[in-house]
Coordinates of C-alpha atoms in Angstrom, one line a residue:
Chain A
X1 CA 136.7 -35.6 -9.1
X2 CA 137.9 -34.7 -12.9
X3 CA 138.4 -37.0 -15.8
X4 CA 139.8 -36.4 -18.5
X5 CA 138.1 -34.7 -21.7
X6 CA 138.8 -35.3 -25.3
X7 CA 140.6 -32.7 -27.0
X8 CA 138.4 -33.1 -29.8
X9 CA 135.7 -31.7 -27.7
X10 CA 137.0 -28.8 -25.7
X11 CA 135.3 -26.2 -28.3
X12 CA 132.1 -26.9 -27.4
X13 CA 133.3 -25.5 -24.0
X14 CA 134.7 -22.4 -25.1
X15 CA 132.4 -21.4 -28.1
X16 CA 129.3 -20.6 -25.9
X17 CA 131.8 -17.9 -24.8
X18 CA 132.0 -18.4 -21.0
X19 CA 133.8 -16.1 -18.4
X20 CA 136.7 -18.0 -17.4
X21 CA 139.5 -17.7 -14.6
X22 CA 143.1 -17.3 -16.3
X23 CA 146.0 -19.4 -14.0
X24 CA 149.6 -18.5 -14.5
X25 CA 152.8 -19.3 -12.6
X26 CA 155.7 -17.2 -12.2
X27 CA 158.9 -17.0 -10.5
X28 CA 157.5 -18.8 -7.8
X29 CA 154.1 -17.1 -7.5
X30 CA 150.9 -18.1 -9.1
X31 CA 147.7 -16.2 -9.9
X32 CA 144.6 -15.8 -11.1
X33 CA 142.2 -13.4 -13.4
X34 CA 138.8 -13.5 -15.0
X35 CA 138.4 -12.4 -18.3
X36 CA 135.7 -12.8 -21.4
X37 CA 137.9 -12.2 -24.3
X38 CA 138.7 -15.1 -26.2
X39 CA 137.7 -17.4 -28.9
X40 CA 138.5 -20.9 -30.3
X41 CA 140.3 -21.1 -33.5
X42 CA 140.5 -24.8 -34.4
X43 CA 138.8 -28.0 -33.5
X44 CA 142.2 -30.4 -33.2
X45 CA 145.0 -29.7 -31.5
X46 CA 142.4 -27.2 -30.1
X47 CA 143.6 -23.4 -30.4
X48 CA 142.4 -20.9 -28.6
X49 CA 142.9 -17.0 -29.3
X50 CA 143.1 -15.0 -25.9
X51 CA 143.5 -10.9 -25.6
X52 CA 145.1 -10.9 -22.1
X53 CA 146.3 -6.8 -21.6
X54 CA 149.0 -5.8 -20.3
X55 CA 148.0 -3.5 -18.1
X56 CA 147.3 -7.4 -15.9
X57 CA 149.2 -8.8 -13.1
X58 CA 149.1 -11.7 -15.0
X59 CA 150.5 -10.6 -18.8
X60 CA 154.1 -10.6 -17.7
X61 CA 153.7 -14.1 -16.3
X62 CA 151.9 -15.7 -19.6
X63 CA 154.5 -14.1 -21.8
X64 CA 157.5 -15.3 -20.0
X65 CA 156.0 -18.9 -18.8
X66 CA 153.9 -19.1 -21.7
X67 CA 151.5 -21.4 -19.8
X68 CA 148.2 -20.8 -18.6
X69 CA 145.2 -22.5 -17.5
X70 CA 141.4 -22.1 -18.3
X71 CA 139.3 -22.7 -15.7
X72 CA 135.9 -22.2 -16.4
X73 CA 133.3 -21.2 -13.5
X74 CA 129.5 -21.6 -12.8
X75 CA 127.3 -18.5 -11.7
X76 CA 127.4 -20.1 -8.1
X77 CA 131.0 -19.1 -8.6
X78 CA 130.1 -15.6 -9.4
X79 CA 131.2 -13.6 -6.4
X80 CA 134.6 -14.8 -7.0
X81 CA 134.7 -14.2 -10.7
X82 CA 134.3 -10.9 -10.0
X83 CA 136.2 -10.8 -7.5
X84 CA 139.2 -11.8 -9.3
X85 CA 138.7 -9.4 -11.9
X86 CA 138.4 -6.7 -9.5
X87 CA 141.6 -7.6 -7.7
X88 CA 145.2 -7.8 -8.6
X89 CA 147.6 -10.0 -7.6
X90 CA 150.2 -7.8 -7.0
X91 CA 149.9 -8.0 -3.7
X92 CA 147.0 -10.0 -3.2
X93 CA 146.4 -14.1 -2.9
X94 CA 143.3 -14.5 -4.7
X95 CA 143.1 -18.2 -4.0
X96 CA 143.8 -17.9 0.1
X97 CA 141.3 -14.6 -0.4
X98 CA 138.4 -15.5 -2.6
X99 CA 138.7 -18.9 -1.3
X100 CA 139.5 -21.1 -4.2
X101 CA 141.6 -23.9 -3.9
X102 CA 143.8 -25.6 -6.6
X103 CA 145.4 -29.1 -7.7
X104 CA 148.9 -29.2 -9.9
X105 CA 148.0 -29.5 -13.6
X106 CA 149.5 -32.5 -15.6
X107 CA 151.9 -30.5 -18.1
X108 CA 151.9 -27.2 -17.4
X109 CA 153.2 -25.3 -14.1
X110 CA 150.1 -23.3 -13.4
X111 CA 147.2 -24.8 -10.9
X112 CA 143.7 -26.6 -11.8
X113 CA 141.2 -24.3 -9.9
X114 CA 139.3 -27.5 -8.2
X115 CA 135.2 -25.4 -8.1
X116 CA 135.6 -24.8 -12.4
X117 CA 133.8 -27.5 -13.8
X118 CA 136.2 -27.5 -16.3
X119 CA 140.2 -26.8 -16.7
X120 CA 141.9 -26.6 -20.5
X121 CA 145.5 -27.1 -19.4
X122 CA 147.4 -24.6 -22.1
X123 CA 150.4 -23.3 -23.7
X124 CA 151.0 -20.6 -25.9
X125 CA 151.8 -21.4 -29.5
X126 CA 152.2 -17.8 -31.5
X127 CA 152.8 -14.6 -29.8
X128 CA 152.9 -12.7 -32.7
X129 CA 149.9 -10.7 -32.4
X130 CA 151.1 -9.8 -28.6
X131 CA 152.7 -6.6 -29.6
X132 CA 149.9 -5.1 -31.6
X133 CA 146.9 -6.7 -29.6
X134 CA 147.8 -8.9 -26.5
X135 CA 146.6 -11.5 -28.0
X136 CA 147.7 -14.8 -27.5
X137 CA 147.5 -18.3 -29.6
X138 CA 147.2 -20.4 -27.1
X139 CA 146.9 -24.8 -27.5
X140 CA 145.1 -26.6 -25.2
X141 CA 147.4 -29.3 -24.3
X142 CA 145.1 -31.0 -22.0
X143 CA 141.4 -31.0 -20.6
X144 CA 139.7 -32.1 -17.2
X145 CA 136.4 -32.1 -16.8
X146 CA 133.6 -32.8 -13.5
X147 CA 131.6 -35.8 -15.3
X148 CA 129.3 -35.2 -12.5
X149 CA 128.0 -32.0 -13.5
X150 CA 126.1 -32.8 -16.7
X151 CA 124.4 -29.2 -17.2
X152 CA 126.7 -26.8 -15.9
X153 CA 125.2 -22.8 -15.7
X154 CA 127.8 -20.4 -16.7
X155 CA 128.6 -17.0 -16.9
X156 CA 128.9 -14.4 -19.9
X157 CA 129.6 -10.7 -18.8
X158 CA 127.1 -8.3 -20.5
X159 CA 129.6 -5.6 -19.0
X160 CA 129.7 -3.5 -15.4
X161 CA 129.3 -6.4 -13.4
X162 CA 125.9 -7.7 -15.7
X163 CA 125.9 -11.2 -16.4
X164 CA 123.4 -13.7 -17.9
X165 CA 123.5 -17.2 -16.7
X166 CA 123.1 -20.1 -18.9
X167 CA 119.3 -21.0 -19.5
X168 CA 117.6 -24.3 -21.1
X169 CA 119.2 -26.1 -23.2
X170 CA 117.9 -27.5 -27.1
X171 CA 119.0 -29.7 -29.7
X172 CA 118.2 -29.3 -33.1
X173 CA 119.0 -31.3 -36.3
X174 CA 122.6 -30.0 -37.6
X175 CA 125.2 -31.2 -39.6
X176 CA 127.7 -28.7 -38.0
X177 CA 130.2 -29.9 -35.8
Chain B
X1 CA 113.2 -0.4 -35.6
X2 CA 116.5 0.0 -34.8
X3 CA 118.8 2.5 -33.4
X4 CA 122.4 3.9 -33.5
X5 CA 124.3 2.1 -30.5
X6 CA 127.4 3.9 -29.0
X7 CA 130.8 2.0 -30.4
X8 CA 131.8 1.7 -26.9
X9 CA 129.7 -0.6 -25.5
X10 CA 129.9 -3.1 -28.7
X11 CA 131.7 -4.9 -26.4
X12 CA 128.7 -6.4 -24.3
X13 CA 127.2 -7.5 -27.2
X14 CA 130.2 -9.9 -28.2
X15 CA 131.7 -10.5 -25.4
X16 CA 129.2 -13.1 -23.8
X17 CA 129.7 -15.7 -26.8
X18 CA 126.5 -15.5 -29.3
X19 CA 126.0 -17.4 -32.3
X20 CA 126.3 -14.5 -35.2
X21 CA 125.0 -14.2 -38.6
X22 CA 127.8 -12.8 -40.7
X23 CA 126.8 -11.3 -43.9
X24 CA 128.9 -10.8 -47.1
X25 CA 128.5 -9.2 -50.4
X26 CA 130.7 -10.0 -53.5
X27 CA 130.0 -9.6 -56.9
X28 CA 126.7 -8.7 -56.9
X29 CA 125.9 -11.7 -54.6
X30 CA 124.9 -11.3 -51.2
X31 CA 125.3 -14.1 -48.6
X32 CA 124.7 -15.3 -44.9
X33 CA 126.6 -17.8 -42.6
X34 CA 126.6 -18.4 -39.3
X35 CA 129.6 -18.3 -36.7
X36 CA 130.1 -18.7 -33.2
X37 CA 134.4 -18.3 -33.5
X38 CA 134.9 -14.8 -32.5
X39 CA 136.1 -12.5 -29.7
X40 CA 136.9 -8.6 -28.8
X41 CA 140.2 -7.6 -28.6
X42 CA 139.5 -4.1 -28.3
X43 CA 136.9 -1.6 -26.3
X44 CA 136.7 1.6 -29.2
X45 CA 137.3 1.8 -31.4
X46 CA 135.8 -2.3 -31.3
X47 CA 138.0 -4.8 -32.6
X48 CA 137.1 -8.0 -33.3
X49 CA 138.8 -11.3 -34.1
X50 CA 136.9 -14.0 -36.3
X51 CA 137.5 -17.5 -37.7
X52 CA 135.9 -17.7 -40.9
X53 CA 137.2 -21.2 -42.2
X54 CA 138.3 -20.9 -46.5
X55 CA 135.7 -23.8 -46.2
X56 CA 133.2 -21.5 -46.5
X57 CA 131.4 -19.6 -49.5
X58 CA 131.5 -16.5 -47.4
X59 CA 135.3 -16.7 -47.2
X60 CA 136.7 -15.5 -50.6
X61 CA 133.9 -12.7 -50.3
X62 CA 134.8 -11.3 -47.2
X63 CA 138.7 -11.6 -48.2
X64 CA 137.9 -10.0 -51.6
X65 CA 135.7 -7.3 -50.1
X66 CA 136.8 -6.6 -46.4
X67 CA 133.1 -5.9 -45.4
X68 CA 130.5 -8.2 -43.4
X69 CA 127.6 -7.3 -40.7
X70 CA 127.9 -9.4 -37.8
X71 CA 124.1 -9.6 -36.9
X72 CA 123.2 -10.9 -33.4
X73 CA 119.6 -13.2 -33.7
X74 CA 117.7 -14.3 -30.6
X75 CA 116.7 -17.6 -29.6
X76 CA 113.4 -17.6 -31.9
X77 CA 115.6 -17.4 -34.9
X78 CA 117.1 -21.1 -33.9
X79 CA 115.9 -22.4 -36.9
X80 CA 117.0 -20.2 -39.1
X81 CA 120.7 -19.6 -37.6
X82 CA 121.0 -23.8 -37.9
X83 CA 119.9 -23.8 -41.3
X84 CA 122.0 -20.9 -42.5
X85 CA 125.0 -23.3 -40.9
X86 CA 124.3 -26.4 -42.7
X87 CA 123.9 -25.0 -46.0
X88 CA 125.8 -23.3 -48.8
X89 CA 125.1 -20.3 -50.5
X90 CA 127.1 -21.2 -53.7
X91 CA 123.3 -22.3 -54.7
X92 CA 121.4 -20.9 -52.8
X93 CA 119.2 -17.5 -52.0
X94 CA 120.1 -18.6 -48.1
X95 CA 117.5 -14.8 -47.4
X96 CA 114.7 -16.6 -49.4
X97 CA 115.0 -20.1 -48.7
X98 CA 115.0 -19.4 -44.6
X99 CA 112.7 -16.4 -44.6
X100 CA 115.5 -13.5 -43.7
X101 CA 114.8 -9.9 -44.6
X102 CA 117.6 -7.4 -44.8
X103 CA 118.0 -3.6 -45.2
X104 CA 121.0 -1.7 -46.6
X105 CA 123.9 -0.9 -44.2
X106 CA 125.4 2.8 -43.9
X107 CA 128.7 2.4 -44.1
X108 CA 129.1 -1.2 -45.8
X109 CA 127.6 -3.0 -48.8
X110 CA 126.5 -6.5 -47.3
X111 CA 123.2 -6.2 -45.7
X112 CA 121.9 -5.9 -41.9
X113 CA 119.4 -8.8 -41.0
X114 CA 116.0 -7.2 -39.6
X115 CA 115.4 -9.9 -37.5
X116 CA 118.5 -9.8 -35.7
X117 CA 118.5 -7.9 -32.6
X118 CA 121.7 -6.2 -33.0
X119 CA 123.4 -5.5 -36.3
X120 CA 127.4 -4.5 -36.4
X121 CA 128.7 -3.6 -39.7
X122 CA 132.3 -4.0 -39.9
X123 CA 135.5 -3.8 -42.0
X124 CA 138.4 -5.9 -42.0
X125 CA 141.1 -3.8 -40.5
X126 CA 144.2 -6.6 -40.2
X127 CA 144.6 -10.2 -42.6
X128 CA 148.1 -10.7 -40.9
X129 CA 146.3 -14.0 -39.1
X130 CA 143.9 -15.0 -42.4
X131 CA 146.4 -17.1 -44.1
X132 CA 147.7 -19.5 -40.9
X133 CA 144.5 -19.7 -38.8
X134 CA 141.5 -17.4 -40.9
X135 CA 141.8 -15.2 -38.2
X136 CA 140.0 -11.8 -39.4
X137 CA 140.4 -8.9 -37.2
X138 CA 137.3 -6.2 -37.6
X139 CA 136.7 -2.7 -36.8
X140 CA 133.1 -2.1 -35.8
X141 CA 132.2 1.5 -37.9
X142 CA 128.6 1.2 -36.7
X143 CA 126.2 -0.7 -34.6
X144 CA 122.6 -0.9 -34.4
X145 CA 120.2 -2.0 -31.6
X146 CA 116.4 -2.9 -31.8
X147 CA 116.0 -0.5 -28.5
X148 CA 112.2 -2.4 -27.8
X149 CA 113.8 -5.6 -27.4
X150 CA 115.7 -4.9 -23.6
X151 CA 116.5 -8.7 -22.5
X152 CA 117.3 -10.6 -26.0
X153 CA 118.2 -14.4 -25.2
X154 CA 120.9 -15.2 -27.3
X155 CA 121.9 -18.5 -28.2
X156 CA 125.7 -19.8 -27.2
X157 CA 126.3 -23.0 -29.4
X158 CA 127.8 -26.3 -27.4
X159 CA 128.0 -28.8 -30.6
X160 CA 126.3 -30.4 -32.6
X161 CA 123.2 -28.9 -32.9
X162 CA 122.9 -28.1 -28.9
X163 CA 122.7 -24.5 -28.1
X164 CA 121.7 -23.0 -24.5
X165 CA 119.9 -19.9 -24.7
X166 CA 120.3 -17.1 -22.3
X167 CA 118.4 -17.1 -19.1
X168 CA 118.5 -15.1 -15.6
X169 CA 120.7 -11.8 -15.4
X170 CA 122.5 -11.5 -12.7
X171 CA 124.1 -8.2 -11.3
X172 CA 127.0 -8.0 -9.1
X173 CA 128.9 -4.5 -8.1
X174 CA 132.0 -4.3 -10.1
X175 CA 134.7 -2.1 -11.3
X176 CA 135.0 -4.0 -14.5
X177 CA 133.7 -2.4 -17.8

């Protein structure tokens, strides 16, 4: 089960840069893609900057919908991340085949991957840096996260299939948000 | 010591989310934040996009001069990386005050921090973004690598003071770069 999540706290779940699993829906077909690349860009609406290429399944679908959800895995996920980044959905259902299974999202057409702890439902704001760089603005319109899962272990690709998985966690005295 | 790093594997540096250092030099002054906003958006030559809020001291400097040095510190350097977050250098000797030593960069005139692992000096190739959202992109001219140090744990920033550090690596075959 998900709850809801503040908006006002959904950077602190995409600063740590995690790998995450990109939804989109088109013309009848969802799909889904892993991919590192992205960054927030402000605390409230939260934005979130996104290089999706175009040389992806899934570009085509995020330009013409311009929705997407972020779904962001744990390393016991990490077969499947790869998996998905490995595959394309061309001709390919990722979710029957790397056996994930999905929920509707509240306000935007693309699923809610139910094993992410967490899912940023989003909608792209500015597309004027797709030409020149695939990159998407994107706003998180809504967030759902598993309040059961208080220390969640994710993923961040070092590159050729080399990840390092969330260690220990500390706290120290800051002023920063 | 450190070594020259190939540009095109900048990108598994970045790409897994670390807290950087970002240093400056305007005006005779040299200067050191830190920033966890900031993604690749391309392989090689690197690109990289950055938030560096106006709200900062290092903002008119890296506007005015198009230079900083992303430096990459370890988890030992917590300290110092919170420190360099919660204060100003419109006063301050932020080098002195939190013990950082530096050494020229080759191809840029702010400084690369010694203690960092990994040191990427970079100019600002596009300020299309800087006005709406102070969205920087960067072109990586030159990296450097402490080559001793082979499994740096990084810190990955979740608010408010809490960081998680990096711990196991995990390996998984993969035809992603």
């Amino acid at each position: 089960m998900k709850r809801n999540y503040p908006l006002s706290k959904v950077y602190g779940l995409l600063e740590p840069g995690p790998v995450v699993l990109i939804t989109t829906a088109h013309k009848g077909k969802i799909n889904v893609m892993t991919l590192s690349w992205l960054t927030m860009m402000e605390f409230e609406p939260p934005l979130v900057g996104m290089v999706l290429s175009e040389a992806n399944f899934s570009f085509a679908a995020l330009r013409a919908s311009r929705e997407c959800v972020i779904n962001i895995p744990t390393a016991d996920m990490a077969e499947a991340v790869v998996a998905c980044g490995n595959t394309t959905g061309r001709a390919l259902d990722k979710f029957a085949e790397f056996d994930l299974t999905t929920r509707p999202a509240r306000q935007v057409s693309p699923p809610l991957i139910n094993e992410c702890y967490a899912n940023l439902e989003c909608r792209v704001s500015d597309v004027h840096m797709v030409r020149r760089y695939n990159f998407f603005v994107l706003e998180v319109l809504k967030a759902w996260i598993d309040p059961a899962r208080k220390q969640p272990r994710t993923l961040h690709h070092l590159g050729k299939g080399r990840f390092v998985v969330d260690g220990e966690t500390i706290v120290l005295p800051s002023k920063m948000r």
